[in-house]
Amino acid sequence: MNTNVGTIDRILRAALGLGLLYLALFSDLPLFDGNVLKFGAAAVGMVMLIVSATRVCPIYSIFGFKTCRS
């Protein structure tokens, strides 16, 4: 697959992924006490980190978006 995630998009996705993982796993907020929201946030955080690492977003591929220069 061709890369379709640019540098700024990649940094924002990594920050969002790390933030969601922190909230899901290490925060004591009552919002994340339920299993659905806790595991949902962890799953979305992992997907954001994987997309950031591989620079390939499947949703961007479906719709033909590209945020990188090449």
mmCIF file of the C-alpha atoms, coordinates in Angstrom:
data_MODEL
# 
_entry.id   MODEL 
# 
loop_
_atom_site.group_PDB 
_atom_site.id 
_atom_site.type_symbol 
_atom_site.label_atom_id 
_atom_site.label_alt_id 
_atom_site.label_comp_id 
_atom_site.label_asym_id 
_atom_site.label_entity_id 
_atom_site.label_seq_id 
_atom_site.pdbx_PDB_ins_code 
_atom_site.Cartn_x 
_atom_site.Cartn_y 
_atom_site.Cartn_z 
_atom_site.occupancy 
_atom_site.B_iso_or_equiv 
_atom_site.pdbx_formal_charge 
_atom_site.auth_seq_id 
_atom_site.auth_comp_id 
_atom_site.auth_asym_id 
_atom_site.auth_atom_id 
_atom_site.pdbx_PDB_model_num 
ATOM 1  C CA . MET A 1 1  ? 0.000   0.000  0.000  1.00 0.00 ? 1  MET A CA 1 
ATOM 2  C CA . ASN A 1 2  ? 1.103   3.544  -0.663 1.00 0.00 ? 2  ASN A CA 1 
ATOM 3  C CA . THR A 1 3  ? 1.647   5.963  2.181  1.00 0.00 ? 3  THR A CA 1 
ATOM 4  C CA . ASN A 1 4  ? -1.146  8.490  2.534  1.00 0.00 ? 4  ASN A CA 1 
ATOM 5  C CA . VAL A 1 5  ? -0.529  10.044 5.972  1.00 0.00 ? 5  VAL A CA 1 
ATOM 6  C CA . GLY A 1 6  ? 1.628   13.172 6.172  1.00 0.00 ? 6  GLY A CA 1 
ATOM 7  C CA . THR A 1 7  ? 3.963   14.292 8.934  1.00 0.00 ? 7  THR A CA 1 
ATOM 8  C CA . ILE A 1 8  ? 1.591   16.622 10.783 1.00 0.00 ? 8  ILE A CA 1 
ATOM 9  C CA . ASP A 1 9  ? -1.238  14.100 10.508 1.00 0.00 ? 9  ASP A CA 1 
ATOM 10 C CA . ARG A 1 10 ? 1.110   11.415 11.806 1.00 0.00 ? 10 ARG A CA 1 
ATOM 11 C CA . ILE A 1 11 ? 2.163   13.475 14.839 1.00 0.00 ? 11 ILE A CA 1 
ATOM 12 C CA . LEU A 1 12 ? -1.448  14.333 15.696 1.00 0.00 ? 12 LEU A CA 1 
ATOM 13 C CA . ARG A 1 13 ? -2.509  10.694 15.404 1.00 0.00 ? 13 ARG A CA 1 
ATOM 14 C CA . ALA A 1 14 ? 0.361   9.555  17.634 1.00 0.00 ? 14 ALA A CA 1 
ATOM 15 C CA . ALA A 1 15 ? -0.509  12.161 20.273 1.00 0.00 ? 15 ALA A CA 1 
ATOM 16 C CA . LEU A 1 16 ? -4.196  11.229 20.136 1.00 0.00 ? 16 LEU A CA 1 
ATOM 17 C CA . GLY A 1 17 ? -3.359  7.520  20.361 1.00 0.00 ? 17 GLY A CA 1 
ATOM 18 C CA . LEU A 1 18 ? -1.079  7.978  23.347 1.00 0.00 ? 18 LEU A CA 1 
ATOM 19 C CA . GLY A 1 19 ? -3.627  10.224 25.048 1.00 0.00 ? 19 GLY A CA 1 
ATOM 20 C CA . LEU A 1 20 ? -6.439  7.719  24.577 1.00 0.00 ? 20 LEU A CA 1 
ATOM 21 C CA . LEU A 1 21 ? -4.298  4.846  25.823 1.00 0.00 ? 21 LEU A CA 1 
ATOM 22 C CA . TYR A 1 22 ? -3.309  6.840  28.884 1.00 0.00 ? 22 TYR A CA 1 
ATOM 23 C CA . LEU A 1 23 ? -6.930  7.721  29.641 1.00 0.00 ? 23 LEU A CA 1 
ATOM 24 C CA . ALA A 1 24 ? -8.087  4.155  29.147 1.00 0.00 ? 24 ALA A CA 1 
ATOM 25 C CA . LEU A 1 25 ? -5.364  2.401  31.110 1.00 0.00 ? 25 LEU A CA 1 
ATOM 26 C CA . PHE A 1 26 ? -3.931  4.777  33.714 1.00 0.00 ? 26 PHE A CA 1 
ATOM 27 C CA . SER A 1 27 ? -6.472  7.486  34.538 1.00 0.00 ? 27 SER A CA 1 
ATOM 28 C CA . ASP A 1 28 ? -8.838  7.250  37.460 1.00 0.00 ? 28 ASP A CA 1 
ATOM 29 C CA . LEU A 1 29 ? -11.584 9.236  35.777 1.00 0.00 ? 29 LEU A CA 1 
ATOM 30 C CA . PRO A 1 30 ? -15.051 7.841  36.498 1.00 0.00 ? 30 PRO A CA 1 
ATOM 31 C CA . LEU A 1 31 ? -15.880 8.116  32.788 1.00 0.00 ? 31 LEU A CA 1 
ATOM 32 C CA . PHE A 1 32 ? -13.460 5.281  32.025 1.00 0.00 ? 32 PHE A CA 1 
ATOM 33 C CA . ASP A 1 33 ? -14.656 2.946  34.796 1.00 0.00 ? 33 ASP A CA 1 
ATOM 34 C CA . GLY A 1 34 ? -16.978 1.100  32.413 1.00 0.00 ? 34 GLY A CA 1 
ATOM 35 C CA . ASN A 1 35 ? -15.473 -1.623 30.276 1.00 0.00 ? 35 ASN A CA 1 
ATOM 36 C CA . VAL A 1 36 ? -17.057 -0.476 27.015 1.00 0.00 ? 36 VAL A CA 1 
ATOM 37 C CA . LEU A 1 37 ? -15.557 3.010  27.033 1.00 0.00 ? 37 LEU A CA 1 
ATOM 38 C CA . LYS A 1 38 ? -12.261 1.825  28.502 1.00 0.00 ? 38 LYS A CA 1 
ATOM 39 C CA . PHE A 1 39 ? -11.677 -0.861 25.867 1.00 0.00 ? 39 PHE A CA 1 
ATOM 40 C CA . GLY A 1 40 ? -13.121 1.315  23.113 1.00 0.00 ? 40 GLY A CA 1 
ATOM 41 C CA . ALA A 1 41 ? -10.679 4.114  23.892 1.00 0.00 ? 41 ALA A CA 1 
ATOM 42 C CA . ALA A 1 42 ? -7.812  1.624  24.100 1.00 0.00 ? 42 ALA A CA 1 
ATOM 43 C CA . ALA A 1 43 ? -8.747  0.107  20.730 1.00 0.00 ? 43 ALA A CA 1 
ATOM 44 C CA . VAL A 1 44 ? -9.020  3.495  19.011 1.00 0.00 ? 44 VAL A CA 1 
ATOM 45 C CA . GLY A 1 45 ? -5.723  4.550  20.593 1.00 0.00 ? 45 GLY A CA 1 
ATOM 46 C CA . MET A 1 46 ? -3.994  1.434  19.283 1.00 0.00 ? 46 MET A CA 1 
ATOM 47 C CA . VAL A 1 47 ? -5.403  1.977  15.786 1.00 0.00 ? 47 VAL A CA 1 
ATOM 48 C CA . MET A 1 48 ? -4.161  5.592  15.839 1.00 0.00 ? 48 MET A CA 1 
ATOM 49 C CA . LEU A 1 49 ? -0.681  4.444  16.853 1.00 0.00 ? 49 LEU A CA 1 
ATOM 50 C CA . ILE A 1 50 ? -0.593  1.733  14.175 1.00 0.00 ? 50 ILE A CA 1 
ATOM 51 C CA . VAL A 1 51 ? -1.685  4.177  11.476 1.00 0.00 ? 51 VAL A CA 1 
ATOM 52 C CA . SER A 1 52 ? 0.911   6.671  12.713 1.00 0.00 ? 52 SER A CA 1 
ATOM 53 C CA . ALA A 1 53 ? 3.665   4.045  12.590 1.00 0.00 ? 53 ALA A CA 1 
ATOM 54 C CA . THR A 1 54 ? 2.785   2.610  9.175  1.00 0.00 ? 54 THR A CA 1 
ATOM 55 C CA . ARG A 1 55 ? 1.728   5.936  7.555  1.00 0.00 ? 55 ARG A CA 1 
ATOM 56 C CA . VAL A 1 56 ? -1.182  4.129  5.864  1.00 0.00 ? 56 VAL A CA 1 
ATOM 57 C CA . CYS A 1 57 ? -4.777  4.953  6.753  1.00 0.00 ? 57 CYS A CA 1 
ATOM 58 C CA . PRO A 1 58 ? -7.362  2.521  5.336  1.00 0.00 ? 58 PRO A CA 1 
ATOM 59 C CA . ILE A 1 59 ? -10.140 5.116  5.465  1.00 0.00 ? 59 ILE A CA 1 
ATOM 60 C CA . TYR A 1 60 ? -7.993  7.596  3.535  1.00 0.00 ? 60 TYR A CA 1 
ATOM 61 C CA . SER A 1 61 ? -7.370  4.850  0.952  1.00 0.00 ? 61 SER A CA 1 
ATOM 62 C CA . ILE A 1 62 ? -11.097 4.188  0.517  1.00 0.00 ? 62 ILE A CA 1 
ATOM 63 C CA . PHE A 1 63 ? -11.956 7.851  -0.059 1.00 0.00 ? 63 PHE A CA 1 
ATOM 64 C CA . GLY A 1 64 ? -8.757  8.745  -1.953 1.00 0.00 ? 64 GLY A CA 1 
ATOM 65 C CA . PHE A 1 65 ? -7.450  11.269 0.596  1.00 0.00 ? 65 PHE A CA 1 
ATOM 66 C CA . LYS A 1 66 ? -3.742  11.916 0.932  1.00 0.00 ? 66 LYS A CA 1 
ATOM 67 C CA . THR A 1 67 ? -2.043  14.243 3.424  1.00 0.00 ? 67 THR A CA 1 
ATOM 68 C CA . CYS A 1 68 ? 1.556   13.488 2.428  1.00 0.00 ? 68 CYS A CA 1 
ATOM 69 C CA . ARG A 1 69 ? 3.454   15.284 -0.305 1.00 0.00 ? 69 ARG A CA 1 
ATOM 70 C CA . SER A 1 70 ? 4.749   12.324 -2.287 1.00 0.00 ? 70 SER A CA 1 
# 
